[in-house]
């Protein structure tokens, strides 16, 4: 089946994307809801968590993405691959991730990844960037004690900006890392590595 065609970017501030989602019920989306959850925010086509879900059957993987057709495609692939530990949700993480995770038990979210979020280079578009104080607060609120957050980007100013927001959070400590701790690379990571461009990475623990 051909890949779904989507807009390269969507504006998360536009009214269409400022909707209130139904909170997820893990009992409905995962076959074994008691397993720890890895949340990948801005997962695009979701191949990173698809491969992770195959490799780690003892973990549930939840992808959140603002471009709805990619979510439908991801869930179709999960079904076709018989992966009952993988699910994608249409969500504007900057606006309504907290609502989406409202019913999540306190001790299940053990890992969060944010990988190569859109940089929105122009100053006038800075408000469209995904990582802001509210998003970090939301992640920290739902992350279990000793849960980890991994963030990576190839854009230097964005790395500085995002890492600073995480560093300022009193409930997080930074863990030094020298490489990507995960065995799978995202599509964007592979593309950046092929061009031999630098990648900035940071990891935090609650
Ligand atoms: C540059 S892509 C990176 C995709 C993937 N993480 C990777 O590393 O290959 C950034 C992704 O974040 C999604 N995104 C941007 N803003 C978002 C938001 N507010 N909520 C959820 N997803 C968002 C975009 O639609 C896009 O798929």
Short mmCIF file of C-alpha atoms and ligand atoms in Angstrom, two decimals:
data_model
loop_
_atom_site.label_atom_id
_atom_site.label_comp_id
_atom_site.label_asym_id
_atom_site.label_seq_id
_atom_site.Cartn_x
_atom_site.Cartn_y
_atom_site.Cartn_z
CA UNK A 1 0.00 0.00 0.00
CA UNK A 2 1.43 3.49 -0.87
CA UNK A 3 2.45 5.84 1.94
CA UNK A 4 -0.26 8.29 2.98
CA UNK A 5 0.43 11.80 1.61
CA UNK A 6 0.26 14.61 4.17
CA UNK A 7 1.16 18.30 4.52
CA UNK A 8 4.76 18.74 5.54
CA UNK A 9 3.78 20.98 8.47
CA UNK A 10 0.57 21.97 10.16
CA UNK A 11 0.07 24.98 12.37
CA UNK A 12 -0.68 23.69 15.91
CA UNK A 13 -2.17 27.07 16.84
CA UNK A 14 -4.87 27.00 14.17
CA UNK A 15 -8.42 26.50 15.55
CA UNK A 16 -8.73 23.13 13.77
CA UNK A 17 -5.99 21.67 15.98
CA UNK A 18 -7.20 23.24 19.24
CA UNK A 19 -9.67 20.49 20.02
CA UNK A 20 -10.23 18.65 23.27
CA UNK A 21 -9.58 14.91 22.88
CA UNK A 22 -11.24 12.07 24.71
CA UNK A 23 -8.84 10.78 27.39
CA UNK A 24 -7.35 7.43 26.43
CA UNK A 25 -8.42 4.32 28.33
CA UNK A 26 -5.42 1.99 28.33
CA UNK A 27 -7.64 -0.99 28.92
CA UNK A 28 -9.21 -0.34 25.48
CA UNK A 29 -6.06 0.33 23.47
CA UNK A 30 -3.55 -2.22 24.80
CA UNK A 31 -3.99 -5.98 25.25
CA UNK A 32 -1.89 -5.89 28.46
CA UNK A 33 -2.66 -2.52 30.05
CA UNK A 34 -0.54 -3.23 33.13
CA UNK A 35 2.70 -2.98 31.10
CA UNK A 36 4.84 0.18 31.26
CA UNK A 37 4.15 2.76 28.54
CA UNK A 38 6.65 4.49 26.28
CA UNK A 39 5.16 7.68 24.82
CA UNK A 40 6.65 9.08 21.57
CA UNK A 41 5.48 12.66 20.99
CA UNK A 42 5.45 13.88 17.38
CA UNK A 43 5.91 10.35 16.09
CA UNK A 44 5.11 11.16 12.42
CA UNK A 45 4.70 7.81 10.60
CA UNK A 46 5.51 6.05 13.85
CA UNK A 47 8.03 3.55 12.54
CA UNK A 48 10.32 4.09 15.55
CA UNK A 49 7.71 2.80 18.01
CA UNK A 50 6.53 0.15 15.56
CA UNK A 51 10.00 -1.40 15.57
CA UNK A 52 10.34 -0.83 19.33
CA UNK A 53 6.98 -2.56 19.90
CA UNK A 54 8.22 -5.59 17.94
CA UNK A 55 11.47 -5.64 19.87
CA UNK A 56 10.02 -5.04 23.35
CA UNK A 57 6.76 -6.99 23.78
CA UNK A 58 6.84 -6.28 27.54
CA UNK A 59 6.21 -2.59 26.99
CA UNK A 60 3.27 -0.66 25.50
CA UNK A 61 4.04 2.06 22.95
CA UNK A 62 1.87 5.11 22.43
CA UNK A 63 2.54 7.52 19.56
CA UNK A 64 1.05 11.00 19.50
CA UNK A 65 0.89 12.92 16.23
CA UNK A 66 -0.87 16.05 14.98
CA UNK A 67 -1.22 14.92 11.35
CA UNK A 68 -4.28 12.68 11.55
CA UNK A 69 -3.77 10.58 8.38
CA UNK A 70 -0.46 9.34 9.82
CA UNK A 71 -2.25 8.19 12.96
CA UNK A 72 -4.78 6.19 10.93
CA UNK A 73 -1.94 4.69 8.88
CA UNK A 74 0.02 3.81 12.04
CA UNK A 75 -2.95 2.06 13.65
CA UNK A 76 -3.60 0.14 10.42
CA UNK A 77 0.02 -1.05 10.37
CA UNK A 78 -0.15 -2.00 14.06
CA UNK A 79 -3.25 -4.12 13.35
CA UNK A 80 -1.71 -5.73 10.27
CA UNK A 81 1.42 -6.55 12.28
CA UNK A 82 -0.70 -7.98 15.13
CA UNK A 83 1.00 -5.63 17.57
CA UNK A 84 -1.34 -5.30 20.52
CA UNK A 85 1.26 -3.22 22.43
CA UNK A 86 1.21 -0.35 19.91
CA UNK A 87 -1.28 2.49 19.48
CA UNK A 88 -1.33 5.94 17.88
CA UNK A 89 -3.44 8.95 18.86
CA UNK A 90 -4.32 12.11 16.93
CA UNK A 91 -3.37 14.87 19.36
CA UNK A 92 -1.92 18.36 19.49
CA UNK A 93 0.62 17.71 22.24
CA UNK A 94 1.27 21.38 22.90
CA UNK A 95 -2.40 22.05 23.47
CA UNK A 96 -4.08 18.95 24.87
CA UNK A 97 -1.70 16.15 25.86
CA UNK A 98 -2.74 16.59 29.49
CA UNK A 99 -6.37 15.88 28.62
CA UNK A 100 -5.39 12.86 26.52
CA UNK A 101 -3.45 11.37 29.44
CA UNK A 102 -5.97 12.36 32.10
CA UNK A 103 -6.98 8.79 33.01
CA UNK A 104 -3.52 7.28 32.83
CA UNK A 105 -2.59 5.50 36.09
CA UNK A 106 0.23 7.27 37.94
CA UNK A 107 2.81 4.52 37.65
CA UNK A 108 2.74 3.36 34.02
CA UNK A 109 4.42 6.07 31.94
CA UNK A 110 8.08 5.09 32.17
CA UNK A 111 9.59 6.70 29.06
CA UNK A 112 8.89 9.72 26.86
CA UNK A 113 10.70 10.55 23.64
CA UNK A 114 10.63 13.80 21.67
CA UNK A 115 12.70 13.39 18.54
CA UNK A 116 13.45 16.06 15.97
CA UNK A 117 10.41 18.27 16.63
CA UNK A 118 9.69 20.87 13.95
CA UNK A 119 12.05 23.82 14.56
CA UNK A 120 9.75 26.62 13.29
CA UNK A 121 12.84 28.71 12.49
CA UNK A 122 11.24 32.16 12.23
CA UNK A 123 10.91 34.14 15.45
CA UNK A 124 7.30 34.97 14.63
CA UNK A 125 6.55 31.22 14.57
CA UNK A 126 8.29 30.41 17.88
CA UNK A 127 4.94 29.85 19.63
CA UNK A 128 4.31 26.89 17.31
CA UNK A 129 7.26 24.95 18.74
CA UNK A 130 6.18 21.82 20.53
CA UNK A 131 8.31 21.97 23.68
CA UNK A 132 7.24 24.71 26.06
CA UNK A 133 6.75 25.03 29.84
CA UNK A 134 3.24 23.59 29.71
CA UNK A 135 4.24 20.51 27.75
CA UNK A 136 7.13 19.78 30.12
CA UNK A 137 4.78 20.23 33.13
CA UNK A 138 2.32 17.80 31.55
CA UNK A 139 5.01 15.20 30.86
CA UNK A 140 6.40 15.47 34.39
CA UNK A 141 2.89 15.24 35.88
CA UNK A 142 2.17 11.91 34.15
CA UNK A 143 5.66 10.38 34.20
CA UNK A 144 6.22 7.78 36.90
CA UNK A 145 8.86 8.31 39.55
CA UNK A 146 12.25 7.41 37.94
CA UNK A 147 10.68 7.60 34.46
CA UNK A 148 12.94 8.99 31.72
CA UNK A 149 12.62 11.59 28.98
CA UNK A 150 14.83 11.53 25.87
CA UNK A 151 15.01 14.55 23.57
CA UNK A 152 17.02 14.91 20.37
CA UNK A 153 17.29 17.37 17.50
CA UNK A 154 19.73 18.44 14.80
CA UNK A 155 18.88 22.15 15.25
CA UNK A 156 21.33 23.84 17.65
CA UNK A 157 19.18 26.76 18.82
CA UNK A 158 16.21 24.45 19.37
CA UNK A 159 18.33 22.04 21.41
CA UNK A 160 19.42 24.89 23.65
CA UNK A 161 15.87 26.17 24.04
CA UNK A 162 14.28 22.75 24.72
CA UNK A 163 16.98 21.42 27.03
CA UNK A 164 16.82 24.61 29.08
CA UNK A 165 13.09 24.18 29.67
CA UNK A 166 13.63 20.61 30.88
CA UNK A 167 16.63 21.65 33.02
CA UNK A 168 14.58 24.35 34.75
CA UNK A 169 12.00 21.81 35.93
CA UNK A 170 12.57 21.12 39.63
CA UNK A 171 11.30 17.55 39.40
CA UNK A 172 13.81 16.45 36.78
CA UNK A 173 17.52 15.68 36.86
CA UNK A 174 19.67 15.44 33.77
CA UNK A 175 21.48 12.17 32.99
CA UNK A 176 24.62 12.41 30.89
CA UNK A 177 24.44 10.44 27.65
CA UNK A 178 26.99 10.10 24.88
CA UNK A 179 24.70 8.46 22.32
CA UNK A 180 21.11 7.54 21.61
CA UNK A 181 20.14 5.01 24.33
CA UNK A 182 17.55 3.31 22.08
CA UNK A 183 18.37 0.55 19.59
CA UNK A 184 16.11 2.01 16.87
CA UNK A 185 16.57 5.28 14.97
CA UNK A 186 13.73 7.47 13.79
CA UNK A 187 13.39 8.28 10.08
CA UNK A 188 14.62 11.79 10.70
CA UNK A 189 17.60 10.60 12.73
CA UNK A 190 18.67 8.28 9.91
CA UNK A 191 18.38 11.13 7.38
CA UNK A 192 20.46 13.47 9.56
CA UNK A 193 23.12 10.83 10.19
CA UNK A 194 23.40 10.10 6.46
CA UNK A 195 24.24 13.78 5.94
CA UNK A 196 26.78 13.53 8.79
CA UNK A 197 25.24 16.48 10.59
CA UNK A 198 25.48 16.91 14.37
CA UNK A 199 22.69 15.69 16.65
CA UNK A 200 22.07 17.20 20.07
CA UNK A 201 20.70 14.81 22.70
CA UNK A 202 19.62 15.06 26.32
CA UNK A 203 18.05 12.75 28.84
CA UNK A 204 16.19 13.52 32.05
CA UNK A 205 14.90 11.44 34.95
CA UNK A 206 12.06 12.23 37.35
C1 LIG B 1 10.29 16.64 12.01
S1 LIG B 1 9.05 15.49 12.42
C2 LIG B 1 9.96 14.23 13.29
C3 LIG B 1 9.24 12.93 13.30
C4 LIG B 1 9.90 11.79 14.08
N1 LIG B 1 9.88 12.05 15.51
C5 LIG B 1 11.30 11.52 13.60
O1 LIG B 1 12.24 11.81 14.38
O2 LIG B 1 11.46 11.05 12.47
C6 LIG B 1 8.12 16.26 13.74
C7 LIG B 1 6.77 15.61 13.94
O3 LIG B 1 6.09 16.22 15.03
C8 LIG B 1 4.73 16.42 14.68
N2 LIG B 1 4.18 17.53 15.49
C9 LIG B 1 4.49 18.84 15.39
N3 LIG B 1 3.81 19.56 16.29
C10 LIG B 1 3.06 18.67 17.00
C11 LIG B 1 2.15 18.81 18.07
N4 LIG B 1 1.86 20.00 18.59
N5 LIG B 1 1.56 17.69 18.56
C12 LIG B 1 1.84 16.47 18.02
N6 LIG B 1 2.69 16.28 17.00
C13 LIG B 1 3.31 17.37 16.50
C14 LIG B 1 4.80 16.75 13.20
O4 LIG B 1 3.56 16.60 12.53
C15 LIG B 1 5.86 15.77 12.73
O5 LIG B 1 5.32 14.54 12.38
#
